[in-house]
Each structure stands twice: as structure tokens, then as C-alpha cells.
mmCIF file of C-alpha atoms and ligand atoms in Angstrom:
data_model
loop_
_atom_site.group_PDB
_atom_site.id
_atom_site.type_symbol
_atom_site.label_atom_id
_atom_site.label_comp_id
_atom_site.label_asym_id
_atom_site.label_seq_id
_atom_site.Cartn_x
_atom_site.Cartn_y
_atom_site.Cartn_z
ATOM 1 C CA MET X 253 54.834 -5.465 -26.492
ATOM 2 C CA THR X 254 55.875 -1.743 -28.336
ATOM 3 C CA THR X 255 59.710 -1.323 -28.508
ATOM 4 C CA ILE X 256 60.478 2.650 -27.851
ATOM 5 C CA ALA X 257 64.145 4.567 -28.788
ATOM 6 C CA VAL X 258 64.655 6.598 -25.782
ATOM 7 C CA PHE X 259 66.540 10.177 -27.283
ATOM 8 C CA ALA X 260 68.855 11.669 -24.733
ATOM 9 C CA SER X 261 71.879 13.742 -24.902
ATOM 10 C CA GLY X 262 72.984 14.559 -20.969
ATOM 11 C CA ARG X 263 72.763 13.230 -17.378
ATOM 12 C CA GLY X 264 69.678 10.420 -18.504
ATOM 13 C CA SER X 265 68.062 10.261 -15.286
ATOM 14 C CA ASN X 266 64.510 10.440 -17.324
ATOM 15 C CA PHE X 267 65.848 7.414 -19.303
ATOM 16 C CA MET X 268 66.576 5.741 -15.919
ATOM 17 C CA ASN X 269 62.980 6.264 -14.701
ATOM 18 C CA LEU X 270 61.638 4.934 -17.532
ATOM 19 C CA TYR X 271 63.665 1.967 -17.740
ATOM 20 C CA GLN X 272 62.993 1.272 -13.396
ATOM 21 C CA ALA X 273 59.233 1.862 -14.986
ATOM 22 C CA ILE X 274 59.543 -1.192 -17.265
ATOM 23 C CA GLN X 275 61.310 -2.893 -14.626
ATOM 24 C CA GLU X 276 58.676 -2.908 -12.403
ATOM 25 C CA GLY X 277 55.821 -3.398 -15.193
ATOM 26 C CA GLN X 278 54.087 0.398 -15.020
ATOM 27 C CA LEU X 279 55.652 0.586 -18.762
ATOM 28 C CA THR X 280 54.851 -2.184 -20.971
ATOM 29 C CA ALA X 281 57.574 -1.237 -23.064
ATOM 30 C CA THR X 282 61.110 -2.979 -24.282
ATOM 31 C CA ILE X 283 63.679 0.291 -24.564
ATOM 32 C CA GLY X 284 65.188 -1.201 -27.602
ATOM 33 C CA LEU X 285 67.646 1.258 -28.417
ATOM 34 C CA VAL X 286 69.437 4.812 -27.218
ATOM 35 C CA VAL X 287 70.097 7.129 -29.399
ATOM 36 C CA SER X 288 72.148 10.074 -28.444
ATOM 37 C CA ASN X 289 73.561 13.442 -30.091
ATOM 38 C CA ASN X 290 76.718 13.041 -27.918
ATOM 39 C CA PRO X 291 79.534 10.297 -27.130
ATOM 40 C CA GLY X 292 80.625 11.291 -23.554
ATOM 41 C CA ALA X 293 76.587 11.354 -22.198
ATOM 42 C CA PRO X 294 76.247 10.052 -18.734
ATOM 43 C CA VAL X 295 72.895 8.596 -20.597
ATOM 44 C CA VAL X 296 75.092 6.746 -23.224
ATOM 45 C CA GLN X 297 77.611 4.757 -20.506
ATOM 46 C CA THR X 298 74.179 4.142 -18.477
ATOM 47 C CA ALA X 299 72.360 2.398 -21.102
ATOM 48 C CA ARG X 300 75.594 0.293 -21.963
ATOM 49 C CA SER X 301 75.903 -0.899 -18.535
ATOM 50 C CA TRP X 302 72.571 -2.263 -18.754
ATOM 51 C CA ASN X 303 73.227 -3.678 -22.052
ATOM 52 C CA ILE X 304 70.699 -1.434 -24.404
ATOM 53 C CA PRO X 305 71.645 -0.399 -28.311
ATOM 54 C CA VAL X 306 73.342 2.551 -28.441
ATOM 55 C CA ARG X 307 73.849 4.663 -31.140
ATOM 56 C CA VAL X 308 75.614 7.933 -31.138
ATOM 57 C CA LEU X 309 74.608 9.639 -33.723
ATOM 58 C CA SER X 310 75.460 13.494 -33.648
ATOM 59 C CA PRO X 311 73.925 15.640 -36.936
ATOM 60 C CA THR X 312 76.444 18.372 -36.518
ATOM 61 C CA ARG X 313 79.267 15.799 -37.752
ATOM 62 C CA TYR X 314 78.013 15.357 -40.828
ATOM 63 C CA THR X 315 78.279 17.631 -43.218
ATOM 64 C CA ASP X 316 75.414 16.035 -45.619
ATOM 65 C CA PRO X 317 72.023 16.062 -43.388
ATOM 66 C CA GLN X 318 70.427 14.382 -46.088
ATOM 67 C CA GLN X 319 73.526 11.779 -44.751
ATOM 68 C CA TYR X 320 72.129 12.332 -40.812
ATOM 69 C CA GLU X 321 68.396 11.741 -41.696
ATOM 70 C CA THR X 322 69.176 8.199 -43.812
ATOM 71 C CA ASP X 323 71.228 7.068 -40.935
ATOM 72 C CA LEU X 324 68.899 7.856 -38.073
ATOM 73 C CA LEU X 325 65.927 6.676 -40.184
ATOM 74 C CA HIS X 326 67.855 2.941 -41.127
ATOM 75 C CA THR X 327 68.563 2.926 -37.196
ATOM 76 C CA LEU X 328 65.207 3.260 -36.005
ATOM 77 C CA ALA X 329 63.908 0.777 -38.721
ATOM 78 C CA GLU X 330 66.738 -1.657 -38.227
ATOM 79 C CA PHE X 331 65.918 -2.044 -34.241
ATOM 80 C CA HIS X 332 61.915 -1.376 -34.854
ATOM 81 C CA ILE X 333 61.480 1.505 -33.876
ATOM 82 C CA GLU X 334 57.642 1.834 -33.051
ATOM 83 C CA TRP X 335 57.620 4.991 -30.806
ATOM 84 C CA ILE X 336 60.651 7.683 -29.497
ATOM 85 C CA ALA X 337 60.338 9.216 -26.210
ATOM 86 C CA LEU X 338 62.958 12.991 -25.831
ATOM 87 C CA ALA X 339 63.995 12.349 -22.385
ATOM 88 C CA GLY X 340 66.638 16.128 -22.394
ATOM 89 C CA TYR X 341 67.875 15.210 -26.110
ATOM 90 C CA MET X 342 68.510 18.307 -27.019
ATOM 91 C CA LYS X 343 69.061 18.130 -30.908
ATOM 92 C CA LYS X 344 65.809 19.140 -33.494
ATOM 93 C CA ILE X 345 64.425 16.002 -34.622
ATOM 94 C CA PRO X 346 64.425 15.747 -38.306
ATOM 95 C CA ALA X 347 61.403 16.296 -40.385
ATOM 96 C CA SER X 348 61.826 13.318 -42.331
ATOM 97 C CA VAL X 349 61.463 11.282 -38.983
ATOM 98 C CA ILE X 350 58.451 13.108 -38.052
ATOM 99 C CA ARG X 351 57.021 12.065 -40.836
ATOM 100 C CA GLN X 352 57.783 8.291 -40.423
ATOM 101 C CA PHE X 353 56.727 8.150 -36.692
ATOM 102 C CA PRO X 354 53.855 10.165 -37.019
ATOM 103 C CA ASN X 355 52.231 11.168 -33.548
ATOM 104 C CA ARG X 356 54.160 8.863 -32.377
ATOM 105 C CA ILE X 357 57.355 10.788 -31.091
ATOM 106 C CA VAL X 358 56.753 12.373 -27.401
ATOM 107 C CA ASN X 359 58.824 15.364 -25.469
ATOM 108 C CA ILE X 360 59.041 15.811 -21.954
ATOM 109 C CA HIS X 361 59.785 20.361 -21.413
ATOM 110 C CA PRO X 362 60.275 20.639 -17.528
ATOM 111 C CA ALA X 363 57.813 24.177 -17.779
ATOM 112 C CA LEU X 364 54.206 24.389 -18.748
ATOM 113 C CA LEU X 365 54.537 25.035 -22.550
ATOM 114 C CA PRO X 366 53.696 27.603 -24.276
ATOM 115 C CA ALA X 367 55.788 29.497 -21.797
ATOM 116 C CA PHE X 368 59.235 28.636 -21.587
ATOM 117 C CA GLY X 369 60.056 27.407 -24.576
ATOM 118 C CA GLY X 370 61.760 27.311 -28.156
ATOM 119 C CA LYS X 371 65.499 26.816 -28.942
ATOM 120 C CA GLY X 372 67.876 27.799 -26.606
ATOM 121 C CA MET X 373 64.879 26.698 -23.748
ATOM 122 C CA TYR X 374 66.245 23.178 -22.419
ATOM 123 C CA GLY X 375 67.880 21.955 -19.221
ATOM 124 C CA MET X 376 68.695 24.449 -15.901
ATOM 125 C CA HIS X 377 67.959 26.785 -18.668
ATOM 126 C CA VAL X 378 64.488 27.203 -18.552
ATOM 127 C CA HIS X 379 64.854 26.709 -14.768
ATOM 128 C CA GLU X 380 66.762 30.021 -14.796
ATOM 129 C CA ALA X 381 64.048 31.944 -17.048
ATOM 130 C CA VAL X 382 61.079 31.277 -15.147
ATOM 131 C CA PHE X 383 63.359 31.762 -11.716
ATOM 132 C CA GLN X 384 63.738 35.481 -13.009
ATOM 133 C CA SER X 385 60.623 35.780 -14.386
ATOM 134 C CA GLY X 386 59.195 35.816 -10.605
ATOM 135 C CA ALA X 387 56.518 32.932 -11.854
ATOM 136 C CA GLN X 388 55.375 31.094 -8.878
ATOM 137 C CA VAL X 389 53.988 28.205 -10.648
ATOM 138 C CA THR X 390 55.768 26.353 -13.366
ATOM 139 C CA GLY X 391 55.545 22.743 -14.497
ATOM 140 C CA VAL X 392 55.724 19.839 -16.892
ATOM 141 C CA THR X 393 54.695 19.436 -19.906
ATOM 142 C CA ILE X 394 54.500 16.610 -22.200
ATOM 143 C CA HIS X 395 54.235 16.937 -25.940
ATOM 144 C CA PHE X 396 54.128 15.218 -29.361
ATOM 145 C CA VAL X 397 56.561 16.163 -31.491
ATOM 146 C CA ASN X 398 56.368 18.303 -34.519
ATOM 147 C CA GLU X 399 58.641 20.305 -36.507
ATOM 148 C CA GLU X 400 59.317 23.369 -34.332
ATOM 149 C CA TYR X 401 61.069 22.961 -30.994
ATOM 150 C CA ASP X 402 57.907 22.658 -27.976
ATOM 151 C CA GLN X 403 55.013 23.303 -30.837
ATOM 152 C CA GLY X 404 53.765 20.194 -31.065
ATOM 153 C CA ALA X 405 50.232 19.160 -29.816
ATOM 154 C CA ILE X 406 50.019 19.125 -25.485
ATOM 155 C CA ILE X 407 49.244 15.723 -24.157
ATOM 156 C CA PHE X 408 49.454 16.238 -20.651
ATOM 157 C CA GLN X 409 50.362 18.859 -17.986
ATOM 158 C CA GLU X 410 51.268 18.895 -14.368
ATOM 159 C CA PRO X 411 52.242 22.300 -12.152
ATOM 160 C CA VAL X 412 54.774 22.795 -9.821
ATOM 161 C CA VAL X 413 53.704 25.318 -6.748
ATOM 162 C CA ILE X 414 57.687 27.358 -7.039
ATOM 163 C CA ARG X 415 56.276 30.097 -4.616
ATOM 164 C CA GLU X 416 59.166 29.012 -1.579
ATOM 165 C CA CYS X 417 62.036 28.261 -4.221
ATOM 166 C CA ARG X 418 65.049 30.780 -3.733
ATOM 167 C CA SER X 419 67.468 29.366 -6.915
ATOM 168 C CA PRO X 420 66.867 27.924 -10.646
ATOM 169 C CA GLU X 421 68.121 24.804 -8.917
ATOM 170 C CA GLU X 422 65.224 24.949 -6.443
ATOM 171 C CA ILE X 423 63.573 24.288 -9.370
ATOM 172 C CA ALA X 424 65.013 22.156 -11.187
ATOM 173 C CA GLU X 425 64.569 19.745 -8.600
ATOM 174 C CA LYS X 426 61.071 19.970 -7.760
ATOM 175 C CA VAL X 427 60.021 19.978 -11.160
ATOM 176 C CA LEU X 428 61.845 17.242 -12.432
ATOM 177 C CA ALA X 429 60.560 15.016 -9.761
ATOM 178 C CA VAL X 430 57.216 15.329 -10.998
ATOM 179 C CA GLU X 431 58.715 14.645 -14.719
ATOM 180 C CA HIS X 432 59.446 10.893 -12.608
ATOM 181 C CA GLN X 433 55.912 10.143 -11.506
ATOM 182 C CA VAL X 434 53.940 11.799 -14.618
ATOM 183 C CA TYR X 435 56.504 10.302 -17.611
ATOM 184 C CA PRO X 436 56.172 6.505 -17.591
ATOM 185 C CA ARG X 437 52.516 6.954 -16.907
ATOM 186 C CA VAL X 438 51.654 8.817 -19.970
ATOM 187 C CA LEU X 439 53.488 6.373 -21.888
ATOM 188 C CA GLN X 440 51.894 3.733 -20.527
ATOM 189 C CA GLN X 441 48.742 6.148 -21.453
ATOM 190 C CA LEU X 442 49.991 6.857 -25.091
ATOM 191 C CA LEU X 443 50.631 3.363 -25.423
ATOM 192 C CA THR X 444 47.417 1.382 -24.719
ATOM 193 C CA HIS X 445 44.791 3.764 -25.099
ATOM 194 C CA PRO X 446 43.083 5.071 -28.322
ATOM 195 C CA PHE X 447 43.839 9.174 -28.732
ATOM 196 C CA GLU X 448 42.928 11.374 -31.180
ATOM 197 C CA VAL X 449 44.894 14.890 -31.936
ATOM 198 C CA VAL X 450 43.237 18.167 -32.282
ATOM 199 C CA GLY X 451 45.160 20.633 -33.853
ATOM 200 C CA LYS X 452 47.344 21.483 -30.272
ATOM 201 C CA ARG X 453 44.909 19.536 -27.852
ATOM 202 C CA VAL X 454 45.042 15.525 -27.346
ATOM 203 C CA TYR X 455 42.005 13.629 -26.627
ATOM 204 C CA PHE X 456 41.926 10.298 -24.951
ATOM 205 C CA ASN X 457 38.527 8.674 -25.153
ATOM 206 C CA GLN X 458 36.117 8.756 -22.984
ATOM 207 C CA GLU X 459 36.779 5.027 -20.575
ATOM 208 C CA SER X 460 40.193 6.000 -20.328
ATOM 209 C CA GLU X 461 41.653 8.002 -17.126
ATOM 210 C CA THR X 462 43.435 11.217 -17.767
ATOM 211 C CA PRO X 463 46.624 9.959 -17.161
HETATM 212 C C1 LIG L 193 64.702 16.823 -18.135
HETATM 213 O O1 LIG L 193 64.375 18.469 -17.432
HETATM 214 C C2 LIG L 193 64.208 17.290 -19.204
HETATM 215 O O2 LIG L 193 62.487 17.869 -19.177
HETATM 216 C C3 LIG L 193 65.129 18.190 -20.034
HETATM 217 O O3 LIG L 193 66.321 17.762 -19.671
HETATM 218 C C4 LIG L 193 66.151 17.299 -18.224
HETATM 219 C C5 LIG L 193 66.983 16.117 -18.858
HETATM 220 O O4 LIG L 193 67.279 15.311 -17.938
HETATM 221 N N1 LIG L 193 64.223 18.518 -21.561
HETATM 222 C C6 LIG L 193 64.234 19.482 -21.885
HETATM 223 O O5 LIG L 193 64.581 20.473 -21.672
HETATM 224 C C7 LIG L 193 63.950 19.645 -23.512
HETATM 225 N N2 LIG L 193 63.434 21.013 -23.751
HETATM 226 P P1 LIG L 193 67.855 13.885 -17.523
HETATM 227 O O6 LIG L 193 69.180 13.887 -18.421
HETATM 228 O O7 LIG L 193 68.305 13.643 -16.459
HETATM 229 O O8 LIG L 193 66.374 13.299 -17.873
#
């Protein structure tokens, strides 16, 4: 069984949803660790109450960025982490961690990248920008993490039609429901099927269905 770490900064609904998918057998993995940069995040409380190990590591609390990277790498090794799933994680993943987990760090983004991504584009900021833009379609993107915000190879996208949405909050609600449907499915596919990354594209071999 694959041991994954979930990195999260806030509410943690995707974390809870992944945990539930594991309980229900849809995702054959173990959440061995939750990493957060935010000690006060609801996700930290939830994970603790479920007896999942939690480590709070905030890069801004370190004077030496190298020490932060070392501590993070040690923590991931200590818990035998094989894959990392970002779920509302608002900090950049250090290059050394990306090198240690090649094509094994996954992020979920609440829009159709490459639109509405990049630094500062997270959570409600994304939905506000989408709302203001007048776009009638947004969606969910699941991608590998590289050294630039929201620029790694795209694994999966699901469009969400928002023609009738009257507020960013309404968009957020529709998109989050889709995130919860697709994230466990896509992770399961990644953990159980061979794939190939060619540039920014990810291909599963022909026998496996699209997640
Ligand atoms: C989710 O909508 C996720 O896609 C988004 O933050 C929210 C976290 O919600 N992530 C990003 O914007 C990353 N750029 P959650 O804490 O309830 O899972």
C-alpha cells in the first residue's frame, strides 16, 4: 500500500475527502502524514483528531531556508512517504523536495490551467478572477508539481459550466464538488497504472481508462 503525505493549509475538505475515499476502498493508499504551514488550520485539528501524524513546518518561521528544506525532507523520510498530494497547500514546494519525488507530487487547482493560475491564484482568489472574467466554463486541474506555481504537467482536467453562477462563492461550491469526485479517482489511477510524462502531457498506457 502506498503511503502518501497530504499537504494542506486551510479547511481541508479535500484531505477529508481523500481520507474517506481510503476508508471506502476507492483509494488504496495510507495517509501517513499531514504537513501544514499553518498551525491554526482546521485541517491540522481534523487530522489530529483522526490520529494521523501532523507536522507543522512553515518556511516563514525559518531564518535559514536550507534548514526548512532539510527538516521537510527528513520528516518525509521519517514517515516513509512515497507520494505527496497537495490539497489547498499555499506554499511553494522546495526544489530539493521536487527532485526527491520526481512525478510523485500532485496538486489540485480549482480552475482550468494554464488560465487562472500562478502565484497568488489560490482558493477564492481563483474563483473571483474567474467570475470577474465572465468565463462561462471553469473547472478542475490535477497536475504534477514542478518548480513554478501551477506549471507542472497536466494529468487530468474536468470542465465545470458556470453560466448561471451569480457569485464567486457559487462557482467555488460547484468546483469543489467536482474536486471531491475526481481527486481520489485520479490519485488511484496514478498509484496503480503506469504513465508517461512527455513535456506537459501525461499519458496512461492504453489498457487503463481515463480516470
Ligand atoms: C481547493 O479548492 C483547492 O483546489 C484549492 O484550495 C481549495 C482548498 O480547499 N487549491 C488551490 O487553490 C491551489 N492553488 P480544502 O482546504 O477544503 O481542500
